[in-house]
Amino acid sequence: MAKIWYLGHSCFQLEIDGVKIVVDPFITGNPLVKDITLTDIEADLILVTHSHGDHILDLMELAKNTNAQIISNFEITTWVENQGYSNVRPMNIGGNYSTKGIDFKVVVANHSSSFPDGTYGGNPVGFIISGKSDCLYYAGDTGLTLDMKLIKDDFDLTGAFLPIGDNFTMGYEDAAKAATFCGAKTVIGMHYDTFGYIEIDHNAAKEAFEKRKVTLLLPSINEKLDL
Ligand code: NI
Ligand code: MN
């Protein structure tokens, strides 16, 4: 069973087999986050899906606080190394990596990836994260893509983290379809409500998933749950 701590927007701390993994750290710039202190967040590993500000704002500070290994695409880990932080694992789409007993696979995300100053951030990615009894798909920012059907061939997902906020990513209707593509029966929604463009109707979102017999979880910011 994975322990999930929702840190707002698309940022989570996942604890799998005792390993703490933080994904897409964006906390101090989130207008909806009130009561989370960056220095309270522990991490053994940090995953970064792409270089947009709402996914990397707190990356360097969190890394320096925790000395966690940063796993991301080559362009992002190079950017990190250029700032003097060397505990990184550069990867790209299709790649597999195992560390601390957890297996990671990098998968396609259909989006863009530039740093806040406009420099190139490589291709956006998603991750499949497999522990002893957990298998999670963290989609990152993406639209619906047929690539998601490939996941079901090789992985028996225990949960999926999917963007549902529309506008910059898929909305909840497409995300519900994505859940059937990848075979997830339980989805944690992310990338919604943080900014005006991505505010959604929570009940309508849950209904869209129910129609496909998928459970949509929408934890409150700072909520912890078991998945
Ligand atoms: Ni983005
Ligand atoms: Mn984003």
Short mmCIF file of C-alpha atoms and ligand atoms in Angstrom, two decimals:
data_model
loop_
_atom_site.label_atom_id
_atom_site.label_comp_id
_atom_site.label_asym_id
_atom_site.label_seq_id
_atom_site.Cartn_x
_atom_site.Cartn_y
_atom_site.Cartn_z
CA MET A 1 0.00 0.00 0.00
CA ALA A 2 1.34 3.40 -0.99
CA LYS A 3 1.03 6.37 1.35
CA ILE A 4 0.07 9.53 -0.48
CA TRP A 5 0.45 13.10 0.79
CA TYR A 6 -1.15 15.71 -1.48
CA LEU A 7 0.96 18.88 -1.55
CA GLY A 8 -1.26 20.76 -4.03
CA HIS A 9 -1.47 21.14 -7.83
CA SER A 10 0.47 18.13 -9.23
CA CYS A 11 2.81 17.75 -6.26
CA PHE A 12 2.67 14.66 -4.08
CA GLN A 13 4.86 12.80 -1.66
CA LEU A 14 4.47 9.07 -2.30
CA GLU A 15 5.80 6.58 0.22
CA ILE A 16 6.30 3.15 -1.33
CA ASP A 17 8.03 0.34 0.61
CA GLY A 18 9.42 3.00 2.96
CA VAL A 19 10.91 5.11 0.15
CA LYS A 20 9.73 8.72 0.01
CA ILE A 21 9.29 10.07 -3.51
CA VAL A 22 8.25 13.67 -4.21
CA VAL A 23 6.85 14.44 -7.65
CA ASP A 24 6.84 17.86 -9.39
CA PRO A 25 7.59 20.16 -6.43
CA PHE A 26 5.48 23.32 -6.63
CA ILE A 27 4.40 24.49 -3.21
CA THR A 28 5.58 27.99 -2.28
CA GLY A 29 4.04 29.54 -5.41
CA ASN A 30 0.69 27.77 -5.09
CA PRO A 31 -1.99 30.28 -4.00
CA LEU A 32 -4.09 27.42 -2.53
CA VAL A 33 -1.36 26.07 -0.23
CA LYS A 34 -1.64 27.57 3.25
CA ASP A 35 -0.07 25.28 5.79
CA ILE A 36 2.77 23.29 4.25
CA THR A 37 6.38 24.16 5.02
CA LEU A 38 8.94 23.12 2.44
CA THR A 39 11.51 22.16 5.07
CA ASP A 40 9.01 19.68 6.60
CA ILE A 41 8.93 17.61 3.40
CA GLU A 42 11.22 14.58 3.34
CA ALA A 43 12.35 12.96 0.10
CA ASP A 44 14.68 10.14 -0.93
CA LEU A 45 13.91 10.69 -4.62
CA ILE A 46 12.40 13.57 -6.59
CA LEU A 47 10.71 12.97 -9.94
CA VAL A 48 10.28 15.84 -12.39
CA THR A 49 8.05 15.43 -15.45
CA HIS A 50 8.87 18.68 -17.27
CA SER A 51 10.37 22.10 -16.75
CA HIS A 52 7.33 24.38 -16.47
CA GLY A 53 7.38 26.57 -13.38
CA ASP A 54 4.35 24.91 -11.82
CA HIS A 55 6.38 21.66 -11.65
CA ILE A 56 9.91 22.80 -10.73
CA LEU A 57 9.53 26.00 -8.67
CA ASP A 58 10.71 24.38 -5.42
CA LEU A 59 12.94 21.71 -6.99
CA MET A 60 16.36 23.10 -6.08
CA GLU A 61 15.41 24.08 -2.53
CA LEU A 62 13.78 20.71 -1.84
CA ALA A 63 16.79 18.91 -3.31
CA LYS A 64 19.24 20.88 -1.18
CA ASN A 65 17.12 20.27 1.95
CA THR A 66 16.90 16.52 1.38
CA ASN A 67 19.87 15.60 -0.85
CA ALA A 68 17.37 13.41 -2.74
CA GLN A 69 18.29 12.02 -6.14
CA ILE A 70 16.49 13.88 -8.93
CA ILE A 71 15.15 11.64 -11.71
CA SER A 72 14.08 13.49 -14.85
CA ASN A 73 14.84 13.95 -18.51
CA PHE A 74 18.41 14.69 -19.62
CA GLU A 75 17.80 18.39 -20.25
CA ILE A 76 16.34 18.99 -16.78
CA THR A 77 19.03 17.03 -14.93
CA THR A 78 21.69 18.96 -16.90
CA TRP A 79 20.07 22.24 -15.81
CA VAL A 80 20.16 20.93 -12.22
CA GLU A 81 23.83 19.92 -12.50
CA ASN A 82 24.70 23.36 -13.88
CA GLN A 83 23.50 24.75 -10.55
CA GLY A 84 26.02 22.58 -8.70
CA TYR A 85 23.71 19.73 -7.66
CA SER A 86 25.05 16.39 -8.85
CA ASN A 87 22.73 13.76 -7.35
CA VAL A 88 20.72 13.22 -10.52
CA ARG A 89 19.64 10.44 -12.86
CA PRO A 90 19.19 11.62 -16.46
CA MET A 91 16.63 9.56 -18.38
CA ASN A 92 14.33 9.77 -21.35
CA ILE A 93 11.19 8.15 -22.76
CA GLY A 94 11.30 4.35 -22.74
CA GLY A 95 14.01 4.16 -20.11
CA ASN A 96 13.93 1.97 -17.01
CA TYR A 97 15.79 2.55 -13.74
CA SER A 98 15.70 0.77 -10.41
CA THR A 99 16.86 2.33 -7.16
CA LYS A 100 16.10 1.73 -3.47
CA GLY A 101 13.96 -1.27 -4.47
CA ILE A 102 11.62 0.81 -6.66
CA ASP A 103 11.39 0.41 -10.45
CA PHE A 104 10.80 3.45 -12.65
CA LYS A 105 9.84 3.56 -16.30
CA VAL A 106 9.68 6.81 -18.27
CA VAL A 107 6.67 7.08 -20.57
CA VAL A 108 5.26 9.53 -23.10
CA ALA A 109 3.43 12.70 -22.10
CA ASN A 110 1.90 14.92 -24.77
CA HIS A 111 2.69 18.46 -23.64
CA SER A 112 5.57 20.96 -23.87
CA SER A 113 8.57 21.58 -21.65
CA SER A 114 10.45 24.87 -21.49
CA PHE A 115 12.01 26.49 -18.43
CA PRO A 116 10.41 29.69 -17.09
CA ASP A 117 13.12 31.72 -18.90
CA GLY A 118 12.15 30.08 -22.21
CA THR A 119 15.13 27.73 -22.56
CA TYR A 120 14.55 24.21 -23.84
CA GLY A 121 13.56 21.63 -21.24
CA GLY A 122 13.51 18.47 -23.34
CA ASN A 123 10.40 16.39 -23.84
CA PRO A 124 7.77 16.13 -21.10
CA VAL A 125 7.44 12.66 -19.56
CA GLY A 126 5.33 10.51 -17.26
CA PHE A 127 6.48 7.77 -14.89
CA ILE A 128 5.41 4.25 -13.98
CA ILE A 129 6.50 3.62 -10.38
CA SER A 130 6.54 -0.01 -9.22
CA GLY A 131 7.21 -1.28 -5.71
CA LYS A 132 6.61 -4.70 -4.14
CA SER A 133 2.81 -4.38 -4.23
CA ASP A 134 2.21 -0.94 -5.71
CA CYS A 135 2.19 0.08 -9.35
CA LEU A 136 1.40 3.73 -9.96
CA TYR A 137 1.18 5.74 -13.17
CA TYR A 138 2.05 9.40 -12.73
CA ALA A 139 1.06 10.99 -16.03
CA GLY A 140 2.47 14.50 -15.59
CA ASP A 141 0.95 17.20 -17.78
CA THR A 142 -0.52 15.53 -20.84
CA GLY A 143 -3.43 15.30 -23.16
CA LEU A 144 -5.11 11.99 -23.86
CA THR A 145 -2.85 9.79 -25.98
CA LEU A 146 -3.08 6.28 -27.36
CA ASP A 147 0.34 5.59 -25.80
CA MET A 148 -1.53 5.12 -22.52
CA LYS A 149 -2.92 1.85 -23.88
CA LEU A 150 0.61 0.42 -23.90
CA ILE A 151 0.79 0.71 -20.11
CA LYS A 152 -1.97 -1.87 -19.63
CA ASP A 153 0.04 -4.48 -21.58
CA ASP A 154 2.88 -4.57 -19.08
CA PHE A 155 1.61 -3.13 -15.81
CA ASP A 156 -1.23 -3.96 -13.45
CA LEU A 157 -1.82 -0.48 -12.03
CA THR A 158 -2.93 -0.01 -8.44
CA GLY A 159 -3.57 3.67 -9.16
CA ALA A 160 -3.00 6.51 -11.60
CA PHE A 161 -2.33 10.21 -11.09
CA LEU A 162 -3.98 12.02 -13.99
CA PRO A 163 -4.41 15.72 -14.79
CA ILE A 164 -8.09 16.68 -14.93
CA GLY A 165 -8.06 20.50 -15.07
CA ASP A 166 -8.46 20.96 -18.84
CA ASN A 167 -7.01 23.92 -20.79
CA PHE A 168 -3.28 23.07 -20.38
CA THR A 169 -3.84 19.30 -20.07
CA MET A 170 -6.69 16.91 -20.67
CA GLY A 171 -9.92 17.61 -18.82
CA TYR A 172 -11.78 15.09 -16.69
CA GLU A 173 -13.74 13.53 -19.58
CA ASP A 174 -10.55 12.66 -21.44
CA ALA A 175 -8.85 11.69 -18.16
CA ALA A 176 -11.66 9.19 -17.45
CA LYS A 177 -10.99 7.71 -20.89
CA ALA A 178 -7.27 7.68 -20.09
CA ALA A 179 -8.02 5.59 -17.00
CA THR A 180 -9.66 2.94 -19.17
CA PHE A 181 -6.74 3.11 -21.64
CA CYS A 182 -4.14 2.43 -18.94
CA GLY A 183 -6.31 0.09 -16.88
CA ALA A 184 -6.48 2.11 -13.65
CA LYS A 185 -9.51 1.51 -11.42
CA THR A 186 -8.52 4.26 -8.98
CA VAL A 187 -7.40 7.72 -10.10
CA ILE A 188 -6.08 10.64 -8.11
CA GLY A 189 -6.90 13.88 -9.89
CA MET A 190 -4.29 16.61 -10.19
CA HIS A 191 -3.53 19.86 -12.03
CA TYR A 192 -6.93 21.47 -11.34
CA ASP A 193 -8.31 24.51 -9.45
CA THR A 194 -4.87 26.07 -8.82
CA PHE A 195 -5.40 28.87 -11.35
CA GLY A 196 -8.51 30.32 -12.96
CA TYR A 197 -7.97 28.53 -16.27
CA ILE A 198 -8.19 25.10 -14.63
CA GLU A 199 -11.02 25.42 -12.12
CA ILE A 200 -13.40 22.46 -12.42
CA ASP A 201 -16.73 21.14 -11.11
CA HIS A 202 -15.72 18.33 -8.73
CA ASN A 203 -19.05 16.50 -8.89
CA ALA A 204 -19.10 16.52 -12.69
CA ALA A 205 -15.55 15.17 -12.68
CA LYS A 206 -16.48 12.32 -10.33
CA GLU A 207 -19.51 11.45 -12.47
CA ALA A 208 -17.38 11.27 -15.62
CA PHE A 209 -15.20 8.65 -13.93
CA GLU A 210 -18.13 6.76 -12.38
CA LYS A 211 -19.60 6.26 -15.87
CA ARG A 212 -16.47 4.29 -16.69
CA LYS A 213 -16.50 2.45 -13.32
CA VAL A 214 -13.37 4.21 -12.16
CA THR A 215 -13.04 5.86 -8.74
CA LEU A 216 -11.79 9.45 -8.80
CA LEU A 217 -10.16 10.64 -5.59
CA LEU A 218 -9.80 14.37 -5.01
CA PRO A 219 -7.87 14.72 -1.76
CA SER A 220 -7.70 18.12 -0.08
CA ILE A 221 -4.36 19.89 -0.11
CA ASN A 222 -2.24 18.57 2.81
CA GLU A 223 -4.44 15.45 3.09
CA LYS A 224 -2.77 12.08 3.55
CA LEU A 225 -4.33 8.85 2.32
CA ASP A 226 -3.45 5.23 1.61
CA LEU A 227 -3.77 3.94 -1.93
NI NI B 1 3.12 22.04 -17.93
MN MN B 2 1.54 22.31 -15.43
#
